[in-house]
Tab-separated table of C-alpha atoms and ligand atoms in Angstrom:
chain	number	residue	atom	x	y	z
F	588	MET	CA	-2.612	51.564	67.799
F	589	THR	CA	-4.500	51.554	70.870
F	590	GLN	CA	-3.356	53.774	73.246
F	591	LYS	CA	-1.979	52.033	75.403
F	592	VAL	CA	-3.992	51.424	78.907
F	593	GLU	CA	-3.903	51.180	82.692
F	594	ALA	CA	-3.780	46.905	83.864
F	595	VAL	CA	-7.792	46.156	83.233
F	596	ASP	CA	-9.564	44.995	85.966
F	597	VAL	CA	-13.197	42.646	84.547
F	598	VAL	CA	-16.373	42.043	87.532
F	599	ILE	CA	-19.820	40.909	85.995
F	600	MET	CA	-22.270	41.113	87.507
F	601	ALA	CA	-24.388	38.139	87.146
F	602	ALA	CA	-25.901	37.369	90.272
F	603	GLY	CA	-30.237	38.422	88.978
F	604	LYS	CA	-32.501	35.368	88.939
F	605	GLY	CA	-34.376	35.902	85.248
F	606	THR	CA	-37.388	34.852	86.853
F	607	ARG	CA	-39.300	36.021	83.509
F	608	MET	CA	-36.581	33.879	81.789
F	609	LYS	CA	-39.202	31.005	83.542
F	610	SER	CA	-36.370	28.632	83.381
F	611	LYS	CA	-34.538	26.331	85.714
F	612	LEU	CA	-31.975	27.318	84.080
F	613	PRO	CA	-29.929	30.216	85.879
F	614	LYS	CA	-30.563	33.687	82.972
F	615	VAL	CA	-26.720	33.714	82.355
F	616	LEU	CA	-26.245	30.020	80.615
F	617	HIS	CA	-29.072	30.685	77.923
F	618	LEU	CA	-27.950	29.457	74.429
F	619	LEU	CA	-27.310	31.906	72.059
F	620	ALA	CA	-25.865	31.308	69.058
F	621	GLY	CA	-24.671	28.115	70.307
F	622	ARG	CA	-22.787	29.154	73.891
F	623	PRO	CA	-24.373	30.931	77.393
F	624	LEU	CA	-25.123	34.060	77.192
F	625	LEU	CA	-22.004	34.832	79.920
F	626	GLN	CA	-19.611	33.785	77.687
F	627	HIS	CA	-20.447	35.517	74.467
F	628	VAL	CA	-19.196	38.260	77.709
F	629	MET	CA	-16.095	36.819	78.789
F	630	ASP	CA	-14.782	35.697	75.621
F	631	THR	CA	-15.258	39.503	74.378
F	632	ALA	CA	-13.782	40.526	77.348
F	633	CYS	CA	-10.584	37.686	77.171
F	634	GLY	CA	-10.613	39.317	74.162
F	635	LEU	CA	-9.736	42.739	75.165
F	636	GLY	CA	-6.866	41.249	77.185
F	637	VAL	CA	-7.938	42.123	80.524
F	638	ARG	CA	-5.785	40.920	83.678
F	639	SER	CA	-8.246	39.855	85.631
F	640	MET	CA	-11.855	39.234	85.340
F	641	VAL	CA	-14.741	38.649	88.724
F	642	LEU	CA	-17.366	36.727	88.866
F	643	VAL	CA	-20.654	37.852	90.971
F	644	THR	CA	-22.445	34.614	90.982
F	645	GLY	CA	-26.181	34.891	92.693
F	646	HIS	CA	-29.678	33.255	92.170
F	647	GLY	CA	-27.418	29.380	90.892
F	648	ALA	CA	-24.173	30.546	91.947
F	649	ALA	CA	-23.629	26.883	91.566
F	650	GLU	CA	-24.059	25.872	88.782
F	651	VAL	CA	-22.616	29.673	86.613
F	652	GLU	CA	-19.568	28.810	88.536
F	653	THR	CA	-18.721	24.812	87.641
F	654	ALA	CA	-20.430	25.857	83.270
F	655	CYS	CA	-17.827	29.110	84.021
F	656	GLY	CA	-14.408	27.533	85.354
F	657	ARG	CA	-14.901	24.516	82.654
F	658	GLN	CA	-15.222	26.895	80.323
F	659	VAL	CA	-12.046	29.494	81.206
F	660	SER	CA	-10.022	25.943	81.500
F	661	GLU	CA	-10.807	24.374	78.407
F	662	SER	CA	-10.157	27.489	76.779
F	663	THR	CA	-7.505	29.863	78.339
F	664	HIS	CA	-4.923	30.047	81.388
F	665	PHE	CA	-7.567	33.875	82.930
F	666	ASP	CA	-7.388	34.321	86.485
F	667	LEU	CA	-10.686	34.324	87.369
F	668	LYS	CA	-12.760	34.359	90.294
F	669	PHE	CA	-16.205	34.447	91.734
F	670	VAL	CA	-17.384	35.785	94.383
F	671	ARG	CA	-20.577	35.619	96.170
F	672	GLN	CA	-24.049	37.553	95.844
F	673	GLU	CA	-26.033	36.876	98.709
F	674	PRO	CA	-28.981	38.003	98.974
F	675	GLN	CA	-28.606	40.274	95.723
F	676	LEU	CA	-29.204	43.648	97.008
F	677	GLY	CA	-29.035	45.963	93.629
F	678	THR	CA	-25.976	46.264	91.454
F	679	GLY	CA	-24.186	48.631	93.860
F	680	HIS	CA	-24.001	46.771	96.468
F	681	ALA	CA	-23.154	42.861	93.642
F	682	VAL	CA	-19.858	44.993	92.649
F	683	GLN	CA	-19.450	45.782	96.213
F	684	GLN	CA	-18.924	42.258	97.209
F	685	ALA	CA	-15.620	42.338	94.280
F	686	VAL	CA	-13.572	44.571	96.298
F	687	PRO	CA	-11.784	42.430	97.907
F	688	VAL	CA	-10.023	40.344	95.059
F	689	LEU	CA	-10.074	44.090	93.055
F	690	PRO	CA	-5.985	44.749	92.745
F	691	GLU	CA	-5.628	49.074	94.222
F	692	ASP	CA	-4.100	50.510	91.331
F	693	GLY	CA	-5.924	50.188	87.947
F	694	VAL	CA	-8.967	49.857	85.699
F	695	THR	CA	-11.882	48.418	86.365
F	696	LEU	CA	-14.194	47.889	84.141
F	697	ILE	CA	-18.253	46.475	84.718
F	698	LEU	CA	-19.690	44.491	82.456
F	699	ASN	CA	-23.484	42.697	82.986
F	700	GLY	CA	-23.970	39.244	81.733
F	701	ASP	CA	-27.176	39.163	79.961
F	702	VAL	CA	-25.837	41.692	77.361
F	703	PRO	CA	-23.847	38.900	75.550
F	704	LEU	CA	-23.417	41.081	72.491
F	705	ILE	CA	-21.009	43.552	73.335
F	706	GLU	CA	-18.793	43.664	70.933
F	707	ALA	CA	-14.298	44.442	72.785
F	708	ASP	CA	-14.074	48.037	69.686
F	709	THR	CA	-16.911	49.033	71.544
F	710	LEU	CA	-15.310	48.372	75.501
F	711	ARG	CA	-12.133	49.236	73.746
F	712	ALA	CA	-13.209	52.935	73.015
F	713	LEU	CA	-14.651	53.293	77.007
F	714	LEU	CA	-11.983	52.687	78.290
F	715	GLN	CA	-9.901	54.897	76.291
F	716	GLU	CA	-11.781	57.485	77.173
F	717	CYS	CA	-11.672	56.445	80.557
F	718	ALA	CA	-8.353	56.522	80.260
F	719	GLY	CA	-7.110	54.861	83.626
F	720	ASP	CA	-7.966	58.293	85.637
F	721	LYS	CA	-11.998	59.381	84.354
F	722	LEU	CA	-15.510	57.893	85.449
F	723	ALA	CA	-16.158	56.863	81.841
F	724	LEU	CA	-20.217	55.699	81.549
F	725	LEU	CA	-21.462	53.793	77.772
F	726	THR	CA	-24.843	55.159	77.407
F	727	VAL	CA	-27.866	54.529	73.887
F	728	ASP	CA	-30.371	56.686	73.038
F	729	MET	CA	-33.272	55.032	73.296
F	730	PRO	CA	-36.625	55.904	71.384
F	731	ASP	CA	-38.983	52.957	74.726
F	732	PRO	CA	-36.733	54.131	77.625
F	733	THR	CA	-39.199	52.972	79.985
F	734	GLY	CA	-37.018	50.783	83.266
F	735	TYR	CA	-33.987	52.102	82.044
F	736	GLY	CA	-31.448	54.691	83.987
F	737	ARG	CA	-31.550	58.483	82.491
F	738	ILE	CA	-28.312	59.872	81.680
F	739	VAL	CA	-28.468	64.076	83.335
F	740	ARG	CA	-26.807	66.223	81.929
F	741	ALA	CA	-26.458	70.007	83.095
F	742	GLY	CA	-26.670	71.853	79.085
F	743	ASP	CA	-23.570	68.339	78.286
F	744	VAL	CA	-21.702	67.565	81.463
F	745	VAL	CA	-23.253	64.488	82.608
F	746	GLN	CA	-24.709	64.902	86.688
F	747	THR	CA	-25.821	61.610	87.718
F	748	ILE	CA	-28.097	59.065	86.929
F	749	VAL	CA	-31.569	58.105	88.044
F	750	GLU	CA	-33.171	55.570	87.983
F	751	HIS	CA	-36.851	54.923	86.190
F	752	LYS	CA	-38.726	54.724	89.507
F	753	ASP	CA	-36.795	57.778	90.705
F	754	ALA	CA	-36.907	59.835	88.340
F	755	THR	CA	-39.306	62.693	87.798
F	756	PRO	CA	-41.237	62.984	84.991
F	757	ALA	CA	-39.361	65.561	82.749
F	758	GLN	CA	-36.529	62.960	83.555
F	759	ARG	CA	-38.295	60.680	82.454
F	760	GLU	CA	-38.940	62.112	78.993
F	761	ILE	CA	-34.660	61.408	78.200
F	762	ARG	CA	-33.824	59.014	75.601
F	763	GLU	CA	-30.219	58.625	77.391
F	764	ILE	CA	-30.005	55.895	79.928
F	765	TYR	CA	-27.208	54.131	81.657
F	766	THR	CA	-26.815	50.730	79.486
F	767	GLY	CA	-25.051	48.482	82.618
F	768	VAL	CA	-21.498	48.984	81.322
F	769	MET	CA	-18.410	51.581	82.854
F	770	ALA	CA	-15.341	52.155	83.323
F	771	LEU	CA	-13.415	53.630	86.442
F	772	PRO	CA	-10.445	53.528	88.592
F	773	THR	CA	-10.258	50.667	91.029
F	774	ALA	CA	-9.358	52.732	93.706
F	775	ARG	CA	-11.982	55.436	93.244
F	776	LEU	CA	-14.645	53.128	92.468
F	777	LYS	CA	-13.829	51.733	96.679
F	778	GLN	CA	-14.723	55.341	97.772
F	779	TRP	CA	-18.016	55.758	95.976
F	780	LEU	CA	-18.278	52.458	96.960
F	781	ALA	CA	-18.752	52.959	100.702
F	782	ARG	CA	-20.481	55.625	100.857
F	783	LEU	CA	-23.386	53.949	98.617
F	784	ARG	CA	-27.004	54.088	100.443
F	785	ASN	CA	-29.853	52.663	99.247
F	786	ASP	CA	-33.130	55.399	100.729
F	787	ASN	CA	-34.072	54.931	97.081
F	788	SER	CA	-37.612	53.371	96.061
F	789	GLN	CA	-36.746	50.098	95.904
F	790	ALA	CA	-34.220	49.717	98.978
F	791	GLU	CA	-31.432	48.417	96.571
F	792	PHE	CA	-27.995	49.675	96.296
F	793	TYR	CA	-27.401	50.978	93.167
F	794	LEU	CA	-24.321	51.721	91.930
F	795	THR	CA	-25.113	54.821	88.983
F	796	ASP	CA	-25.453	56.047	92.612
F	797	ILE	CA	-21.496	56.564	92.056
F	798	VAL	CA	-21.947	59.066	89.519
F	799	LYS	CA	-22.998	61.355	92.270
F	800	PHE	CA	-20.310	60.622	93.809
F	801	ALA	CA	-18.059	61.595	91.493
F	802	VAL	CA	-19.516	64.870	90.360
F	803	ALA	CA	-19.860	65.954	93.475
F	804	ASP	CA	-15.667	65.531	93.884
F	805	GLY	CA	-14.020	66.792	90.770
F	806	ALA	CA	-14.109	63.909	89.461
F	807	PRO	CA	-14.134	63.325	85.285
F	808	VAL	CA	-17.525	61.829	83.920
F	809	VAL	CA	-17.808	61.686	80.497
F	810	ALA	CA	-20.323	59.436	79.268
F	811	CYS	CA	-19.589	57.658	75.562
F	812	LYS	CA	-22.423	57.604	73.412
F	813	THR	CA	-23.760	54.042	71.222
F	814	ALA	CA	-25.289	53.901	68.541
F	815	ASP	CA	-25.500	50.350	68.088
F	816	ARG	CA	-28.346	48.954	70.825
F	817	VAL	CA	-28.064	45.245	70.075
F	818	GLN	CA	-24.422	45.390	72.456
F	819	VAL	CA	-26.591	46.446	74.779
F	820	ASP	CA	-29.066	45.128	74.966
F	821	GLY	CA	-29.547	42.137	77.578
F	822	VAL	CA	-32.063	39.023	77.595
F	823	ASN	CA	-34.725	39.092	80.442
F	824	SER	CA	-36.903	36.881	78.001
F	825	PRO	CA	-37.131	33.581	75.782
F	826	VAL	CA	-38.821	36.449	72.704
F	827	GLN	CA	-34.970	38.361	73.748
F	828	LEU	CA	-32.855	35.615	73.956
F	829	ALA	CA	-34.432	35.228	70.240
F	830	GLU	CA	-34.371	38.160	69.106
F	831	LEU	CA	-31.227	39.083	69.509
F	832	GLU	CA	-30.358	35.183	68.455
F	833	ARG	CA	-31.816	36.444	65.187
F	834	ALA	CA	-29.643	40.308	65.620
F	835	TYR	CA	-26.737	37.906	65.870
F	836	GLN	CA	-27.180	35.634	63.653
F	837	LEU	CA	-27.611	38.442	60.722
F	838	ARG	CA	-24.848	40.156	61.043
F	839	LEU	CA	-22.677	37.123	61.027
F	840	ALA	CA	-24.826	35.758	57.281
F	841	LYS	CA	-24.242	39.904	55.915
F	842	ARG	CA	-20.342	38.739	57.846
F	843	PHE	CA	-20.031	35.288	55.169
F	844	MET	CA	-21.909	37.215	52.448
F	845	GLU	CA	-18.910	40.695	51.721
F	846	GLN	CA	-16.435	37.594	51.816
F	847	GLY	CA	-19.069	36.839	48.810
F	848	VAL	CA	-20.476	33.116	50.417
F	849	ARG	CA	-23.773	32.671	49.163
F	850	LEU	CA	-27.044	32.476	51.406
F	851	ALA	CA	-29.783	31.737	49.539
F	852	ASP	CA	-31.669	33.646	52.824
F	853	PRO	CA	-29.657	35.441	55.771
F	854	ALA	CA	-32.992	35.569	57.147
F	855	ARG	CA	-32.378	31.196	57.563
F	856	PHE	CA	-29.018	30.628	58.637
F	857	ASP	CA	-27.128	29.608	61.923
F	858	VAL	CA	-24.403	29.171	62.779
F	859	ARG	CA	-23.976	27.890	66.840
F	860	GLY	CA	-19.807	27.743	67.307
F	861	GLU	CA	-17.406	29.119	64.437
F	862	LEU	CA	-18.415	27.941	60.243
F	863	LEU	CA	-15.245	28.575	58.355
F	864	CYS	CA	-15.563	29.193	54.685
F	865	ALA	CA	-13.175	29.123	51.238
F	866	GLN	CA	-14.159	30.574	47.730
F	867	ASP	CA	-17.535	30.724	46.269
F	868	VAL	CA	-19.106	28.166	48.864
F	869	SER	CA	-22.554	28.323	48.682
F	870	ILE	CA	-25.285	27.666	51.753
F	871	ASP	CA	-28.964	27.265	50.395
F	872	VAL	CA	-31.962	27.430	53.701
F	873	ASN	CA	-31.745	27.092	56.372
F	874	CYS	CA	-28.624	25.062	57.961
F	875	ILE	CA	-27.033	24.783	60.911
F	876	PHE	CA	-23.728	25.014	61.451
F	877	GLU	CA	-22.512	23.939	64.622
F	878	GLY	CA	-18.712	23.171	66.805
F	879	GLN	CA	-15.618	24.275	64.601
F	880	VAL	CA	-16.888	23.684	60.960
F	881	SER	CA	-14.962	24.428	57.379
F	882	LEU	CA	-16.132	24.224	54.335
F	883	GLY	CA	-13.601	24.233	51.372
F	884	GLU	CA	-13.189	26.075	47.704
F	885	ASP	CA	-17.191	25.419	46.246
F	886	VAL	CA	-18.637	23.818	48.090
F	887	ARG	CA	-22.801	23.275	47.784
F	888	ILE	CA	-24.188	22.834	51.290
F	889	GLY	CA	-28.591	22.065	50.356
F	890	ALA	CA	-31.421	23.303	52.010
F	891	ASN	CA	-32.146	21.654	55.713
F	892	CYS	CA	-28.747	20.227	56.416
F	893	VAL	CA	-26.972	20.013	60.138
F	894	ILE	CA	-23.105	20.262	59.582
F	895	ALA	CA	-21.722	19.809	63.412
F	896	ASN	CA	-18.036	19.318	63.367
F	897	ALA	CA	-16.854	18.463	60.430
F	898	SER	CA	-14.485	20.089	57.413
F	899	ILE	CA	-16.113	19.797	53.560
F	900	GLU	CA	-13.288	19.591	51.128
F	901	ALA	CA	-13.442	21.379	48.030
F	902	GLY	CA	-15.822	20.604	45.607
F	903	ALA	CA	-18.021	17.981	48.147
F	904	VAL	CA	-21.549	18.541	47.233
F	905	ILE	CA	-23.322	18.154	50.555
F	906	HIS	CA	-27.118	17.179	49.206
F	907	PRO	CA	-30.403	18.840	51.171
F	908	PHE	CA	-31.244	16.655	54.322
F	909	THR	CA	-28.075	15.290	55.438
F	910	HIS	CA	-27.059	14.924	58.984
F	911	ILE	CA	-23.492	15.209	59.787
F	912	ASP	CA	-22.342	15.339	63.521
F	913	GLY	CA	-18.002	14.497	64.144
F	914	GLU	CA	-18.163	15.050	67.704
F	915	ARG	CA	-15.342	15.109	69.517
F	916	LEU	CA	-13.574	12.774	66.059
F	917	GLY	CA	-14.566	14.938	63.346
F	918	VAL	CA	-16.091	13.969	60.580
F	919	SER	CA	-14.142	14.630	56.205
F	920	VAL	CA	-15.505	14.851	53.455
F	921	GLY	CA	-12.686	14.486	50.534
F	922	GLU	CA	-12.798	17.114	47.657
F	923	GLY	CA	-15.369	16.377	45.001
F	924	ALA	CA	-17.286	13.992	46.360
F	925	LEU	CA	-21.860	13.702	47.214
F	926	ILE	CA	-22.871	13.862	50.594
F	927	GLY	CA	-27.141	12.194	51.114
F	928	PRO	CA	-29.707	13.997	51.060
F	929	PHE	CA	-31.332	12.366	53.388
F	930	ALA	CA	-27.906	10.730	54.987
F	931	ARG	CA	-25.719	9.960	58.133
F	932	LEU	CA	-21.832	10.755	58.997
F	933	ARG	CA	-20.930	10.607	62.322
F	934	PRO	CA	-17.944	10.723	64.536
F	935	GLY	CA	-14.657	9.488	62.280
F	936	ALA	CA	-15.954	9.124	58.949
F	937	ARG	CA	-13.193	10.134	57.216
F	938	LEU	CA	-14.474	10.262	53.879
F	939	GLY	CA	-12.248	10.688	50.562
F	940	ALA	CA	-12.513	12.016	47.405
F	941	GLU	CA	-15.351	11.312	44.502
F	942	VAL	CA	-16.836	9.221	47.859
F	943	HIS	CA	-20.287	8.781	47.267
F	944	ILE	CA	-22.965	8.708	50.121
F	945	GLY	CA	-26.534	8.898	49.823
F	946	ASN	CA	-29.874	8.560	50.611
F	947	PHE	CA	-29.890	7.157	54.260
F	948	VAL	CA	-26.827	5.743	54.821
F	949	GLU	CA	-25.303	5.741	57.915
F	950	VAL	CA	-21.729	6.446	58.440
F	951	LYS	CA	-19.120	5.654	61.600
F	952	ASN	CA	-16.240	5.601	62.722
F	953	SER	CA	-15.224	4.220	58.711
F	954	THR	CA	-12.669	5.641	56.736
F	955	LEU	CA	-13.894	5.376	52.623
F	956	ALA	CA	-10.654	6.065	50.242
F	957	ARG	CA	-11.053	6.811	47.640
F	958	GLY	CA	-14.747	6.424	44.945
F	959	ALA	CA	-16.341	4.569	47.344
F	960	LYS	CA	-19.354	4.720	47.341
F	961	ALA	CA	-22.483	3.445	49.000
F	962	ASN	CA	-25.984	5.114	47.426
F	963	HIS	CA	-29.231	2.830	49.421
F	964	LEU	CA	-29.908	2.346	52.919
F	965	ALA	CA	-26.808	1.231	53.537
F	966	TYR	CA	-24.441	1.025	57.125
F	967	LEU	CA	-20.700	1.623	57.820
F	968	GLY	CA	-19.639	1.816	61.371
F	969	ASP	CA	-16.002	0.160	62.178
F	970	ALA	CA	-14.592	0.217	58.468
F	971	ILE	CA	-12.389	0.214	56.618
F	972	VAL	CA	-13.254	0.781	52.562
F	973	GLY	CA	-10.868	0.310	49.906
F	974	GLU	CA	-10.984	2.316	46.756
F	975	ARG	CA	-13.545	2.378	44.452
F	976	VAL	CA	-15.967	-0.221	46.929
F	977	ASN	CA	-19.493	-0.426	46.111
F	978	PHE	CA	-21.385	-0.728	49.112
F	979	GLY	CA	-24.690	-2.414	47.881
F	980	ALA	CA	-27.458	-0.263	48.759
F	981	GLY	CA	-29.086	-2.329	52.142
F	982	SER	CA	-26.380	-4.204	53.131
F	983	ILE	CA	-24.433	-3.501	56.653
F	984	THR	CA	-21.856	-4.081	58.560
F	985	ALA	CA	-23.151	-6.044	61.725
F	986	ASN	CA	-20.036	-4.535	63.568
F	987	TYR	CA	-21.102	-5.318	67.211
F	988	ASP	CA	-21.547	-8.176	69.294
F	989	GLY	CA	-23.299	-7.031	72.266
F	990	ALA	CA	-20.554	-6.970	73.942
F	991	ASN	CA	-17.245	-5.007	71.378
F	992	LYS	CA	-17.203	-3.381	68.771
F	993	HIS	CA	-15.599	-4.998	65.777
F	994	ARG	CA	-13.781	-3.444	62.138
F	995	THR	CA	-14.573	-5.008	59.028
F	996	VAL	CA	-12.007	-4.498	56.190
F	997	ILE	CA	-13.346	-3.762	52.978
F	998	GLU	CA	-9.952	-4.178	50.192
F	999	ALA	CA	-10.134	-2.021	47.352
F	1000	ASP	CA	-12.466	-2.624	44.561
F	1001	VAL	CA	-15.527	-5.245	46.028
F	1002	HIS	CA	-18.867	-5.086	44.849
F	1003	VAL	CA	-21.110	-6.059	48.239
F	1004	GLY	CA	-24.081	-6.854	46.294
F	1005	SER	CA	-27.641	-6.035	48.112
F	1006	ASN	CA	-28.564	-6.634	51.802
F	1007	CYS	CA	-25.868	-8.441	52.873
F	1008	VAL	CA	-24.858	-8.640	56.451
F	1009	LEU	CA	-20.979	-8.074	57.348
F	1010	VAL	CA	-20.073	-10.588	60.348
F	1011	ALA	CA	-17.521	-7.688	61.309
F	1012	PRO	CA	-14.228	-8.462	61.705
F	1013	LEU	CA	-14.133	-9.377	59.024
F	1014	THR	CA	-12.174	-8.783	56.204
F	1015	LEU	CA	-12.858	-8.744	51.952
F	1016	GLY	CA	-9.790	-9.764	49.448
F	1017	ALA	CA	-9.784	-6.492	46.726
F	1018	GLY	CA	-11.653	-6.577	43.273
F	1019	GLY	CA	-13.988	-9.981	45.354
F	1020	THR	CA	-17.585	-9.540	44.716
F	1021	VAL	CA	-20.168	-10.447	47.392
F	1022	GLY	CA	-23.663	-12.268	45.797
F	1023	GLY	CA	-26.306	-10.385	47.541
F	1024	GLY	CA	-28.642	-10.752	50.688
F	1025	SER	CA	-25.063	-13.067	51.601
F	1026	THR	CA	-24.497	-13.219	55.536
F	1027	LEU	CA	-21.392	-12.940	55.572
F	1028	THR	CA	-18.912	-13.852	58.789
F	1029	LYS	CA	-16.049	-15.607	57.254
F	1030	ASP	CA	-13.055	-13.357	54.833
F	1031	THR	CA	-13.221	-13.958	51.553
F	1032	PRO	CA	-10.708	-14.218	49.566
F	1033	ALA	CA	-9.106	-11.771	46.684
F	1034	GLY	CA	-11.382	-11.701	43.668
F	1035	ALA	CA	-13.497	-14.289	44.490
F	1036	LEU	CA	-17.481	-14.576	44.239
F	1037	SER	CA	-19.117	-15.246	47.451
F	1038	VAL	CA	-22.152	-15.933	48.629
F	1039	ALA	CA	-23.780	-17.254	51.463
F	1040	ARG	CA	-27.901	-17.335	51.251
F	1041	GLY	CA	-29.780	-20.722	50.442
F	1042	LYS	CA	-30.102	-21.582	47.320
F	1043	GLN	CA	-32.335	-20.751	45.106
F	1044	VAL	CA	-35.646	-23.308	45.099
F	1045	SER	CA	-38.253	-23.375	41.895
F	1046	ILE	CA	-41.878	-26.278	42.283
F	1047	ALA	CA	-42.231	-26.559	38.986
F	1048	ASN	CA	-46.508	-26.689	38.323
F	1049	TRP	CA	-46.535	-25.310	42.215
F	1050	SER	CA	-50.674	-24.852	42.876
F	1051	ARG	CA	-51.759	-21.719	45.357
F	1052	PRO	CA	-54.695	-22.107	47.909
F	1053	GLN	CA	-57.877	-22.132	47.670
F	1054	LYS	CA	-60.187	-20.314	48.997
F	1055	SER	CA	-62.758	-23.186	50.946
F	1056	LYS	CA	-66.092	-23.007	50.041
F	1057	SER	CA	-67.964	-22.878	53.009
U	2330	LIG	C1	-29.527	48.501	86.255
U	2330	LIG	C2	-29.425	50.719	85.990
U	2330	LIG	C3	-29.840	51.208	85.081
U	2330	LIG	C4	-29.792	50.476	83.688
U	2330	LIG	C5	-29.756	49.276	82.536
U	2330	LIG	C6	-28.853	48.967	82.690
U	2330	LIG	C7	-28.220	50.317	88.967
U	2330	LIG	C8	-28.924	50.642	89.251
U	2330	LIG	N1	-29.336	51.052	86.910
U	2330	LIG	O1	-31.430	48.068	86.643
U	2330	LIG	O2	-29.399	52.535	85.519
U	2330	LIG	O3	-30.200	51.118	82.971
U	2330	LIG	O4	-29.427	48.735	84.502
U	2330	LIG	O5	-29.265	47.343	81.508
U	2330	LIG	O6	-27.277	49.782	88.339
U	2330	LIG	N2	-27.772	42.470	89.574
U	2330	LIG	C9	-26.490	40.727	90.117
U	2330	LIG	N3	-27.016	41.811	91.724
U	2330	LIG	C10	-28.251	42.468	91.709
U	2330	LIG	C11	-29.114	42.721	91.417
U	2330	LIG	C12	-28.337	42.970	89.511
U	2330	LIG	O7	-25.707	40.563	89.965
U	2330	LIG	O8	-28.246	42.383	93.121
U	2330	LIG	C13	-27.336	42.209	88.322
U	2330	LIG	C14	-28.009	41.003	87.396
U	2330	LIG	O9	-28.184	40.302	87.809
U	2330	LIG	C15	-28.138	41.561	85.807
U	2330	LIG	C16	-27.521	43.438	86.132
U	2330	LIG	O10	-26.788	42.873	87.518
U	2330	LIG	O11	-26.997	41.492	85.355
U	2330	LIG	C17	-27.693	43.977	86.399
U	2330	LIG	O12	-29.259	44.121	86.803
U	2330	LIG	P1	-30.866	44.494	86.622
U	2330	LIG	O13	-31.756	44.262	87.688
U	2330	LIG	O14	-30.717	44.154	85.324
U	2330	LIG	O15	-30.619	45.958	86.023
U	2330	LIG	P2	-31.580	47.355	86.570
U	2330	LIG	O16	-31.216	47.733	88.061
U	2330	LIG	O17	-32.986	47.551	86.536
U	2331	LIG	CA1	-33.708	45.501	89.346
């Protein structure tokens, strides 16, 4: 157990413009693993059990606030406050905007909205170093520290942080840099923020200047050095965003492999949401999982599948190039089912055990009972399909009359031939057979053969037209 620390209030800085993203979208709303950068930071902070969160917005403030408010109200009941920083006069100025809404007691944890991969354990360790009364700085050694604030020590003791642009050549040799994350008693933070000046090379109010005030006041300053750069890397450009995305996915891939999941190539595996895998799952290359996906025991996923919001039961096989998207309704694939290659399962597809869905078959909002098969070139929409039904190649449910959607019920053991159009609403009685090429508009009785197409005619000794001689 970690020791009980003071109440923690988080300040997340997210007012910067993010010019180098070259995008209309505010930087902190760019997606990493399917979630906005800022959402990663907020989710991690939530996981610490903090008391409240203050988001400092500026560029694209309204858009950022709307996006975050929505996410938070969906997931948790959290005390989230927004403050605006306009214009942006530096990181110290950003935190100054939060002062009026920060309770005097407790500890403030300062995070950056564009540093998405910081982990809860790292923050817990920093809060423990802070222990309610110290200024605790998260630092890291950078092979190339250009641009960052340097941690200046006398012996071991931290003296100040000097920004790159203000640093002497000797200070620029220092590799230990400030990551942008700190924790400190809020009462002290407020005193020190009030003393900030902008008499530096960038005419900005530097948050990092509070370190020298702490030292001058004899307040303890501790530096907590992490060895894990990925956690403290910021996103400033599309290249950095892609690098962090790969780093994140690779970590996730390794965690899955440690659990026993067989990934054909951990570098070609993407989870943009939450994936749950039972024992002996194997996943081939280039698969993407989005939203909530669960894979049961022994499930095999072929190459190049995109699977979103779906539950795949034990022993099912998803062949290559299959697209499954349950959106809000979800998709379920029963035990031992065979799906694809090139299948498409849409919201509300509920497939029972041993169902077979083959190439170029689309299923939407339909329930297929155990053992039903649609193996080639078919569409099932708004249908209830009984056990062991065989749905022929090229057959479709015509579920939409241009205004409304209608149901098709295909009872157990029906055999629908190829190229049939089932004009809904329609019920095909159990055990019936539908002749190929039929367009059915009326219900069919159980056990009957139903054919609805022009009768075949053969004209004997038919002579084909001849090419005319000119
Ligand atoms: C800051 C630190 C530097 C550290 C670096 C780590 C200061 C003065 N310097 O550098 O020591 O090594 O972070 O990345 O704090 N922001 C605002 N309002 C502003 C300015 C910035 O909200 O007026 C936000 C940005 O959106 C960003 C964060 O603060 O999320 C850091 O800003 P950035 O300009 O990237 O950092 P630096 O000031 O260069
Ligand atoms: Ca800056």
